[in-house]
Amino acid sequence: MRILMLGVNYRTAPVELREKISFDGDRLDHTLTGLCERYQSTQIVILSTCNRTELYVARPDGKPPNAAQLIEYLAAMGDVDAALLTPVSIQREGEEAVRHLFRVAAGLDSMVLGEPQVLGQVKRAYERAAACGAAGPAMHAMFQQAIAAAKRVRTQTGIADGRVSVGSVAADFAKQIFDRFDDKTIVAVGAGEMIKLAMRHMIKIGPGKLWVINRSVDRARALVDDLGISASTGGARAFDDLDQLLVDADVVLTSTGSRKPIIDVKRFRPLVRRRKHRPIFIVDIALPRDVAADVGQLPNVYLYDLDDLQKVVARTHEQRSGELEQCEQIVRDAVSACYEQLQNRDISELIRKLRELMHDISEVERSRTLRKIESSDAMAIPDAVREILKEHNHRMINKILHMPMHQLNNGGSDVPLGFYAAALRRLFGLDDSQESKPSSATAPAPPGPQRHDPPSPQL
């Protein structure tokens, strides 16, 4: 199997493009299913967060999809021009694709170095793909080992010490806008994990009022209870109260699952006069964005999205750079072990296929020879003789394959492990998606869409 990673992230693509190719819920399941049906025998995991959309693919050697086909598929799903997506996409193959996943899971490729949320996002992406039958053996190995390595990075280094999340950076940003918060009202729109994390930091700066609004009031109440917000300082509100809360708010944090903006100029312009031109600080940490970009052009509105937050996290990276080399070493060791395991699995499967091919050819030719002898001499060949010939052929095959098998299993100091494997695949037609058979064998019918049943991982 060939490992491929393709995607975009906060470094390569602006938020207005990332939000178009973000996936969650049914849209994610539909995309996984569609890719698996189009590219049979392919294993796929899609990681989609507020900062990245990445496809991890294990595909049969020499078979689609390639990077260009994945870009075309993503572009079609997001209704964007593939020509816009191609120059901002990142592509990794083989060990580099594995390394990229491990660094992402460990928070080493995050906007905020060492952020803990991405590990949970990686785990959920893998579990979702496994539940859909899209994650096969290679993806199981990659993601389970990436998750384990990320946990070691967090427990064996200080990379996660202190406040390292988009939510914490948003709180720091708010403190740069306002001198005090005891007379300020903070409104959280949404009740998901990002809002929860951000609100924990906002509570620490001591706001006068703190409200949580959500389409499900029950979820808003659950978050209020979880955060320990008392009735005297705020509480949960229905989504119908959004306009009034936007009038009262000094700080708004928003992160919902809406595919379209919930706050646009048409909605907010009339509220500016009702606010008596008081400044409002809006932090939109949703992807797709909850607040239309032109809202930030209205008077006294200070709107910041994920790309804006990226600009203020450089010092966090500087503070944590001392831990970085230790983290990278843990990742390097884990990647090396994982990729060797993936290659060994490929080698074992190749050896099995090569032996099977040789034995199939041997059986076809042995049967043909026996039939010729019987027809020419008009005599039946004893079963004992048949077995002697069969054993002779098997011993000959084993002797012929001994040295190739040794090289495949051990390689050489000056020869990459996969070099001989690639050559044998090409020479004998041993691709990963179908068995090579002798010419007299009947070809099997094409398989239908394949599901990869997951093992029972210990995560």
Coordinates of C-alpha atoms in Angstrom, one line a residue:
M1 CA 0.0 0.0 0.0
R2 CA 1.1 3.6 -0.7
I3 CA 0.5 6.2 1.9
L4 CA -0.6 9.7 0.8
M5 CA -1.6 12.8 2.7
L6 CA -3.2 15.7 0.9
G7 CA -4.8 18.8 2.5
V8 CA -4.8 22.5 3.4
N9 CA -4.1 24.2 6.7
Y10 CA -3.9 27.6 8.3
R11 CA -0.4 28.2 6.9
T12 CA -1.3 27.4 3.3
A13 CA -4.9 28.6 2.8
P14 CA -7.0 31.5 4.1
V15 CA -10.0 30.9 6.2
E16 CA -12.5 31.7 3.4
L17 CA -11.1 28.8 1.4
R18 CA -10.7 26.4 4.4
E19 CA -14.3 26.8 5.4
K20 CA -15.6 25.6 2.0
I21 CA -13.8 22.3 2.2
S22 CA -14.4 21.6 5.9
F23 CA -16.3 18.5 6.8
D24 CA -18.4 17.4 9.8
G25 CA -21.3 15.1 10.6
D26 CA -23.2 13.7 7.7
R27 CA -21.1 15.6 5.2
L28 CA -18.0 13.9 6.5
D29 CA -19.7 10.4 6.3
H30 CA -21.0 11.1 2.8
T31 CA -17.5 12.1 1.6
L32 CA -15.8 9.1 3.2
T33 CA -18.4 6.8 1.6
G34 CA -18.2 8.5 -1.8
L35 CA -14.4 8.2 -1.9
C36 CA -14.4 4.5 -0.8
E37 CA -17.0 3.7 -3.5
R38 CA -15.1 5.5 -6.2
Y39 CA -11.7 4.1 -5.2
Q40 CA -12.2 0.5 -4.1
S41 CA -9.5 -1.1 -1.9
T42 CA -8.5 2.4 -0.7
Q43 CA -8.3 3.3 3.0
I44 CA -9.2 6.8 3.9
V45 CA -9.3 9.0 7.0
I46 CA -10.4 12.7 6.8
L47 CA -9.2 15.1 9.5
S48 CA -11.2 18.3 9.4
T49 CA -10.7 21.0 12.1
C50 CA -10.9 24.7 12.3
N51 CA -7.3 24.9 11.1
R52 CA -7.0 22.1 8.6
T53 CA -8.7 19.7 6.2
E54 CA -6.4 16.7 5.5
L55 CA -7.0 13.4 3.7
Y56 CA -4.9 10.4 4.7
V57 CA -5.0 7.7 2.1
A58 CA -3.6 4.2 1.8
R59 CA -4.0 3.0 -1.7
P60 CA -2.9 -0.1 -3.7
D61 CA 0.5 0.4 -5.5
G62 CA 0.0 2.1 -8.8
K63 CA -3.7 2.6 -8.3
P64 CA -5.8 5.7 -7.9
P65 CA -6.5 8.1 -6.3
N66 CA -3.5 10.3 -6.8
A67 CA -3.1 13.8 -5.5
A68 CA -4.7 15.5 -8.5
Q69 CA -7.8 13.3 -8.2
L70 CA -8.2 14.0 -4.5
I71 CA -7.9 17.7 -5.2
E72 CA -10.6 17.5 -7.8
Y73 CA -12.9 15.6 -5.4
L74 CA -12.3 18.1 -2.6
A75 CA -12.9 21.0 -5.0
A76 CA -16.2 19.5 -6.2
M77 CA -17.4 18.9 -2.6
G78 CA -16.6 22.5 -1.7
D79 CA -17.8 24.0 -4.9
V80 CA -14.5 25.7 -5.5
D81 CA -12.2 25.8 -8.5
A82 CA -9.5 23.1 -8.3
A83 CA -7.1 25.6 -9.8
L84 CA -7.5 27.6 -6.6
L85 CA -7.0 24.6 -4.4
T86 CA -4.0 23.1 -6.1
P87 CA -1.4 25.8 -5.2
V88 CA -2.4 26.0 -1.5
S89 CA -2.5 22.2 -0.9
I90 CA 0.2 20.3 0.8
Q91 CA 1.1 16.7 -0.3
R92 CA 3.2 14.1 1.5
E93 CA 3.9 10.5 0.5
G94 CA 5.3 7.5 2.3
E95 CA 7.2 8.1 5.5
E96 CA 6.7 11.9 5.2
A97 CA 2.9 11.4 5.2
V98 CA 3.2 9.3 8.4
R99 CA 5.5 11.9 9.9
H100 CA 3.0 14.7 9.1
L101 CA 0.2 12.8 10.9
F102 CA 2.3 12.2 14.0
R103 CA 3.3 15.8 14.2
V104 CA -0.3 17.0 13.8
A105 CA -1.5 14.6 16.5
A106 CA 1.2 15.8 18.9
G107 CA 0.3 19.5 18.4
L108 CA 3.6 20.2 16.7
D109 CA 2.0 21.5 13.5
S110 CA -0.8 23.5 15.3
M111 CA -1.4 27.2 15.2
V112 CA -0.7 27.2 18.9
L113 CA 2.2 24.9 19.5
G114 CA 1.3 22.0 21.8
E115 CA -2.4 22.6 21.8
P116 CA -4.2 19.6 23.4
Q117 CA -7.5 19.8 21.4
V118 CA -6.0 18.4 18.1
L119 CA -5.3 15.0 19.7
G120 CA -9.0 14.5 20.4
Q121 CA -9.8 15.7 16.9
V122 CA -7.4 13.2 15.4
K123 CA -8.9 10.4 17.5
R124 CA -12.5 11.3 16.5
A125 CA -11.5 11.5 12.8
Y126 CA -10.0 8.0 13.0
E127 CA -13.0 6.6 14.9
R128 CA -15.4 8.1 12.4
A129 CA -13.6 6.6 9.5
A130 CA -13.4 3.2 11.2
A131 CA -17.1 3.3 11.9
C132 CA -17.8 4.0 8.2
G133 CA -15.6 1.1 7.2
A134 CA -13.1 3.5 5.5
A135 CA -10.1 2.8 7.7
G136 CA -8.3 -0.4 6.9
P137 CA -5.2 -2.1 8.4
A138 CA -2.7 0.6 7.4
M139 CA -4.9 3.4 8.8
H140 CA -5.5 1.5 12.0
A141 CA -1.7 1.2 12.5
M142 CA -0.9 4.8 11.6
F143 CA -3.6 6.4 13.7
Q144 CA -3.4 4.2 16.7
Q145 CA 0.4 4.7 16.9
A146 CA 0.1 8.5 16.2
I147 CA -2.3 8.8 19.1
A148 CA 0.0 6.8 21.4
A149 CA 3.0 8.9 20.4
A150 CA 1.1 12.1 20.9
K151 CA 0.2 11.0 24.5
R152 CA 3.9 10.3 25.1
V153 CA 4.8 13.8 23.9
R154 CA 2.3 15.4 26.3
T155 CA 3.4 13.3 29.3
Q156 CA 7.2 13.2 28.7
T157 CA 7.7 16.9 27.8
G158 CA 6.4 20.3 29.0
I159 CA 5.0 21.2 25.6
A160 CA 1.5 21.4 26.9
D161 CA 2.2 23.4 30.0
G162 CA 0.3 26.6 30.4
R163 CA -2.4 28.0 28.3
V164 CA -2.2 26.6 24.8
S165 CA -5.4 26.7 22.8
V166 CA -7.2 28.9 20.4
G167 CA -9.6 29.7 23.2
S168 CA -6.8 30.9 25.5
V169 CA -5.3 33.0 22.8
A170 CA -8.8 34.6 22.3
A171 CA -8.9 35.5 26.0
D172 CA -5.5 37.0 25.8
F173 CA -6.6 39.0 22.7
A174 CA -9.6 40.3 24.6
K175 CA -7.4 41.6 27.4
Q176 CA -5.5 43.7 24.8
I177 CA -8.8 45.4 23.9
F178 CA -10.3 46.1 27.3
D179 CA -8.6 47.3 30.5
R180 CA -11.1 45.7 32.8
F181 CA -13.9 43.1 32.6
D182 CA -15.9 43.4 35.9
D183 CA -18.3 45.7 34.0
K184 CA -18.3 43.8 30.8
T185 CA -20.8 41.2 29.4
I186 CA -19.4 38.2 27.6
V187 CA -21.7 36.2 25.3
A188 CA -20.8 32.7 24.0
V189 CA -22.7 31.5 20.9
G190 CA -22.6 27.7 20.7
A191 CA -22.1 25.0 23.3
G192 CA -19.4 22.8 21.8
E193 CA -15.9 21.9 22.9
M194 CA -14.2 25.1 21.4
I195 CA -16.6 27.4 23.2
K196 CA -16.3 25.4 26.5
L197 CA -12.5 25.7 26.4
A198 CA -12.6 29.4 25.5
M199 CA -15.1 30.2 28.2
R200 CA -13.0 28.6 30.9
H201 CA -10.3 31.2 30.1
M202 CA -12.9 34.0 29.9
I203 CA -14.2 33.1 33.4
K204 CA -10.7 33.6 34.8
I205 CA -10.6 37.3 33.7
G206 CA -13.7 38.0 35.8
P207 CA -16.5 39.3 33.6
G208 CA -19.6 41.1 35.1
K209 CA -22.0 38.9 33.1
L210 CA -21.5 35.7 31.1
W211 CA -24.2 34.3 28.9
V212 CA -24.3 31.1 26.8
I213 CA -26.7 30.9 23.9
N214 CA -27.4 27.9 21.8
R215 CA -30.1 26.5 19.5
S216 CA -30.6 23.8 22.1
V217 CA -31.2 25.5 25.4
D218 CA -30.6 22.3 27.2
R219 CA -27.1 22.1 25.8
A220 CA -26.6 25.7 26.8
R221 CA -27.7 24.9 30.4
A222 CA -25.5 21.9 30.5
L223 CA -22.5 24.0 29.6
V224 CA -23.4 26.7 32.1
D225 CA -23.6 24.1 34.8
D226 CA -20.3 22.6 33.7
L227 CA -18.6 26.0 33.8
G228 CA -20.1 26.8 37.2
I229 CA -21.8 30.0 36.1
S230 CA -24.1 31.2 38.8
A231 CA -27.5 32.7 38.2
S232 CA -26.3 36.1 39.6
T233 CA -23.6 36.3 36.9
G234 CA -25.4 34.9 33.9
G235 CA -26.8 31.7 32.5
A236 CA -28.3 30.0 29.5
R237 CA -30.4 31.8 26.9
A238 CA -32.5 30.7 23.9
F239 CA -31.3 31.4 20.4
D240 CA -34.2 33.8 19.9
D241 CA -32.4 36.1 22.3
L242 CA -29.4 36.5 20.1
D243 CA -30.2 40.0 18.9
Q244 CA -30.7 41.3 22.4
L245 CA -27.5 39.7 23.6
L246 CA -25.6 41.2 20.7
V247 CA -26.9 44.6 21.9
D248 CA -25.8 43.9 25.5
A249 CA -22.5 42.2 24.8
D250 CA -19.0 43.7 25.0
V251 CA -17.3 40.4 24.0
V252 CA -18.8 37.7 21.8
L253 CA -17.2 34.3 21.3
T254 CA -18.9 32.2 18.6
S255 CA -18.3 28.7 17.4
T256 CA -21.4 26.8 16.0
G257 CA -21.8 24.1 13.4
S258 CA -23.6 26.4 10.9
R259 CA -22.6 26.1 7.3
K260 CA -23.6 29.8 6.7
P261 CA -23.0 32.9 8.8
I262 CA -25.4 33.4 11.6
I263 CA -24.4 37.1 12.0
D264 CA -24.3 39.2 8.9
V265 CA -24.5 43.0 8.1
K266 CA -28.2 42.9 7.5
R267 CA -28.7 41.5 11.0
F268 CA -26.1 43.5 12.9
R269 CA -26.4 47.0 11.3
P270 CA -29.6 47.8 13.1
L271 CA -28.1 46.7 16.4
V272 CA -25.2 49.3 16.1
R273 CA -27.6 52.2 16.9
R274 CA -29.2 50.2 19.8
R275 CA -25.8 49.7 21.2
K276 CA -25.3 53.4 21.2
H277 CA -22.0 52.9 19.3
R278 CA -20.3 51.0 22.2
P279 CA -17.3 49.0 20.9
I280 CA -17.8 45.2 20.6
F281 CA -15.1 42.6 20.4
I282 CA -16.1 39.5 18.4
V283 CA -14.0 36.4 18.2
D284 CA -15.2 34.0 15.6
I285 CA -13.5 30.6 16.1
A286 CA -15.9 28.7 13.9
L287 CA -15.1 27.0 10.6
P288 CA -17.1 27.7 8.5
R289 CA -17.2 31.2 10.0
D290 CA -20.3 32.3 12.0
V291 CA -19.8 36.0 11.3
A292 CA -19.7 37.5 7.8
A293 CA -16.4 39.3 7.1
D294 CA -18.1 42.6 6.3
V295 CA -19.5 42.9 9.8
G296 CA -16.0 43.9 10.8
Q297 CA -16.4 47.0 8.6
L298 CA -19.3 48.4 10.7
P299 CA -18.5 51.2 13.2
N300 CA -17.0 50.1 16.6
V301 CA -17.0 46.4 15.6
Y302 CA -13.7 44.6 16.2
L303 CA -14.0 41.3 14.5
Y304 CA -11.3 38.6 14.6
D305 CA -11.3 35.2 13.0
L306 CA -9.0 32.2 13.1
D307 CA -6.5 33.8 10.7
D308 CA -6.3 36.9 12.8
L309 CA -5.6 34.8 15.9
Q310 CA -2.8 33.2 14.1
K311 CA -0.9 36.5 14.0
V312 CA -0.7 36.7 17.8
V313 CA 0.6 33.3 18.6
A314 CA 4.2 33.6 17.5
R315 CA 5.4 34.3 21.1
T316 CA 3.8 31.1 22.3
H317 CA 5.9 29.2 19.8
E318 CA 9.0 31.0 21.0
Q319 CA 8.2 30.2 24.7
R320 CA 7.8 26.5 23.8
S321 CA 10.7 26.1 21.4
G322 CA 12.9 24.7 24.1
E323 CA 10.7 21.7 24.4
L324 CA 10.4 21.2 20.7
E325 CA 13.5 19.1 20.0
Q326 CA 12.5 16.6 22.7
C327 CA 9.0 16.3 21.2
E328 CA 10.4 15.9 17.7
Q329 CA 12.7 13.1 18.8
I330 CA 9.8 11.2 20.3
V331 CA 7.9 11.7 17.0
R332 CA 10.9 10.6 14.9
D333 CA 11.3 7.4 16.8
A334 CA 7.6 6.6 16.7
V335 CA 7.4 7.4 12.9
S336 CA 10.4 5.2 12.1
A337 CA 8.9 2.3 14.0
C338 CA 5.4 2.7 12.5
Y339 CA 6.7 3.1 8.9
E340 CA 8.9 0.0 9.3
Q341 CA 5.9 -1.9 10.5
L342 CA 3.8 -0.7 7.5
Q343 CA 6.6 -1.8 5.1
N344 CA 7.0 -5.2 6.8
R345 CA 3.2 -5.7 6.5
D346 CA 3.5 -4.9 2.8
I347 CA 6.5 -7.2 2.4
S348 CA 4.7 -10.1 4.1
E349 CA 1.7 -9.7 1.9
L350 CA 4.0 -9.5 -1.2
I351 CA 5.8 -12.7 -0.2
R352 CA 2.5 -14.4 0.2
K353 CA 1.3 -13.3 -3.2
L354 CA 4.5 -14.3 -4.9
R355 CA 4.5 -17.7 -3.4
E356 CA 0.8 -18.2 -4.2
L357 CA 1.5 -17.1 -7.8
M358 CA 4.4 -19.6 -8.2
H359 CA 2.4 -22.4 -6.7
D360 CA -0.6 -21.6 -8.9
I361 CA 1.5 -21.7 -12.0
S362 CA 3.2 -24.9 -10.8
E363 CA -0.2 -26.6 -10.3
V364 CA -1.5 -25.6 -13.7
E365 CA 1.7 -26.9 -15.4
R366 CA 1.8 -30.1 -13.4
S367 CA -1.8 -30.9 -14.2
R368 CA -1.2 -30.1 -17.9
T369 CA 1.9 -32.4 -18.0
L370 CA 0.1 -35.3 -16.2
R371 CA -2.8 -35.0 -18.7
K372 CA -0.4 -35.2 -21.6
I373 CA 1.3 -38.3 -20.2
E374 CA -2.0 -40.0 -19.5
S375 CA -3.4 -39.3 -23.0
S376 CA -0.2 -40.3 -24.9
D377 CA 0.4 -43.6 -22.9
A378 CA -3.2 -44.4 -22.3
M379 CA -2.4 -45.2 -18.7
A380 CA -3.4 -43.8 -15.3
I381 CA -0.7 -42.2 -13.2
P382 CA -0.6 -43.4 -9.6
D383 CA -1.5 -40.9 -6.9
A384 CA 1.9 -41.5 -5.3
V385 CA 3.6 -40.3 -8.5
R386 CA 1.4 -37.3 -8.6
E387 CA 2.4 -36.4 -5.0
I388 CA 6.1 -36.9 -5.8
L389 CA 5.8 -34.4 -8.7
K390 CA 3.9 -32.0 -6.5
E391 CA 6.5 -32.1 -3.8
H392 CA 9.2 -31.8 -6.4
N393 CA 7.6 -28.6 -7.7
H394 CA 7.2 -27.2 -4.2
R395 CA 10.9 -27.8 -3.3
M396 CA 12.0 -26.2 -6.6
I397 CA 9.8 -23.1 -6.0
N398 CA 11.2 -22.8 -2.4
K399 CA 14.8 -23.0 -3.7
I400 CA 14.1 -20.4 -6.5
L401 CA 12.4 -18.0 -4.1
H402 CA 14.9 -18.4 -1.2
M403 CA 17.2 -15.6 -2.2
P404 CA 14.5 -13.1 -3.3
M405 CA 12.6 -13.8 -0.1
H406 CA 15.8 -13.2 2.0
Q407 CA 16.4 -9.8 0.2
L408 CA 12.7 -8.8 0.7
N409 CA 12.8 -9.6 4.3
N410 CA 16.2 -8.1 5.1
G411 CA 17.0 -5.6 2.3
G412 CA 20.6 -4.3 2.5
S413 CA 22.5 -1.4 4.0
D414 CA 22.7 0.2 0.6
V415 CA 19.2 -0.8 -0.7
P416 CA 16.0 0.7 0.5
L417 CA 13.6 -1.9 2.0
G418 CA 10.9 -1.2 -0.6
F419 CA 13.2 -1.3 -3.7
Y420 CA 13.0 -5.0 -4.4
A421 CA 9.4 -5.1 -3.4
A422 CA 8.5 -2.4 -6.0
A423 CA 10.5 -4.2 -8.7
L424 CA 8.8 -7.6 -8.0
R425 CA 5.4 -5.9 -8.0
R426 CA 6.1 -4.5 -11.4
L427 CA 7.7 -7.6 -12.9
F428 CA 5.1 -10.1 -11.7
G429 CA 2.0 -7.8 -11.7
L430 CA 1.6 -8.2 -8.0
D431 CA -0.5 -5.1 -7.3
D432 CA -2.2 -4.7 -4.0
S433 CA -5.8 -4.8 -5.3
Q434 CA -6.0 -8.1 -7.1
E435 CA -4.3 -11.5 -7.1
S436 CA -2.1 -12.4 -10.1
K437 CA -3.1 -15.7 -11.5
P438 CA -1.7 -18.0 -14.2
S439 CA -3.2 -17.5 -17.7
S440 CA -5.4 -20.5 -17.5
A441 CA -7.2 -19.4 -14.3
T442 CA -10.6 -17.8 -14.5
A443 CA -10.6 -14.1 -13.5
P444 CA -12.9 -13.3 -10.6
A445 CA -15.7 -10.8 -10.8
P446 CA -14.8 -7.2 -9.8
P447 CA -15.4 -6.7 -6.1
G448 CA -18.0 -4.3 -4.8
P449 CA -17.3 -1.5 -2.4
Q450 CA -15.1 -2.8 0.4
R451 CA -15.6 -2.1 4.1
H452 CA -12.6 -2.3 6.4
D453 CA -13.8 -3.6 9.8
P454 CA -11.7 -2.1 12.6
P455 CA -10.0 -4.0 15.3
S456 CA -10.7 -3.3 18.9
P457 CA -8.1 -0.6 19.5
Q458 CA -6.9 0.4 23.0
L459 CA -7.0 4.2 22.7

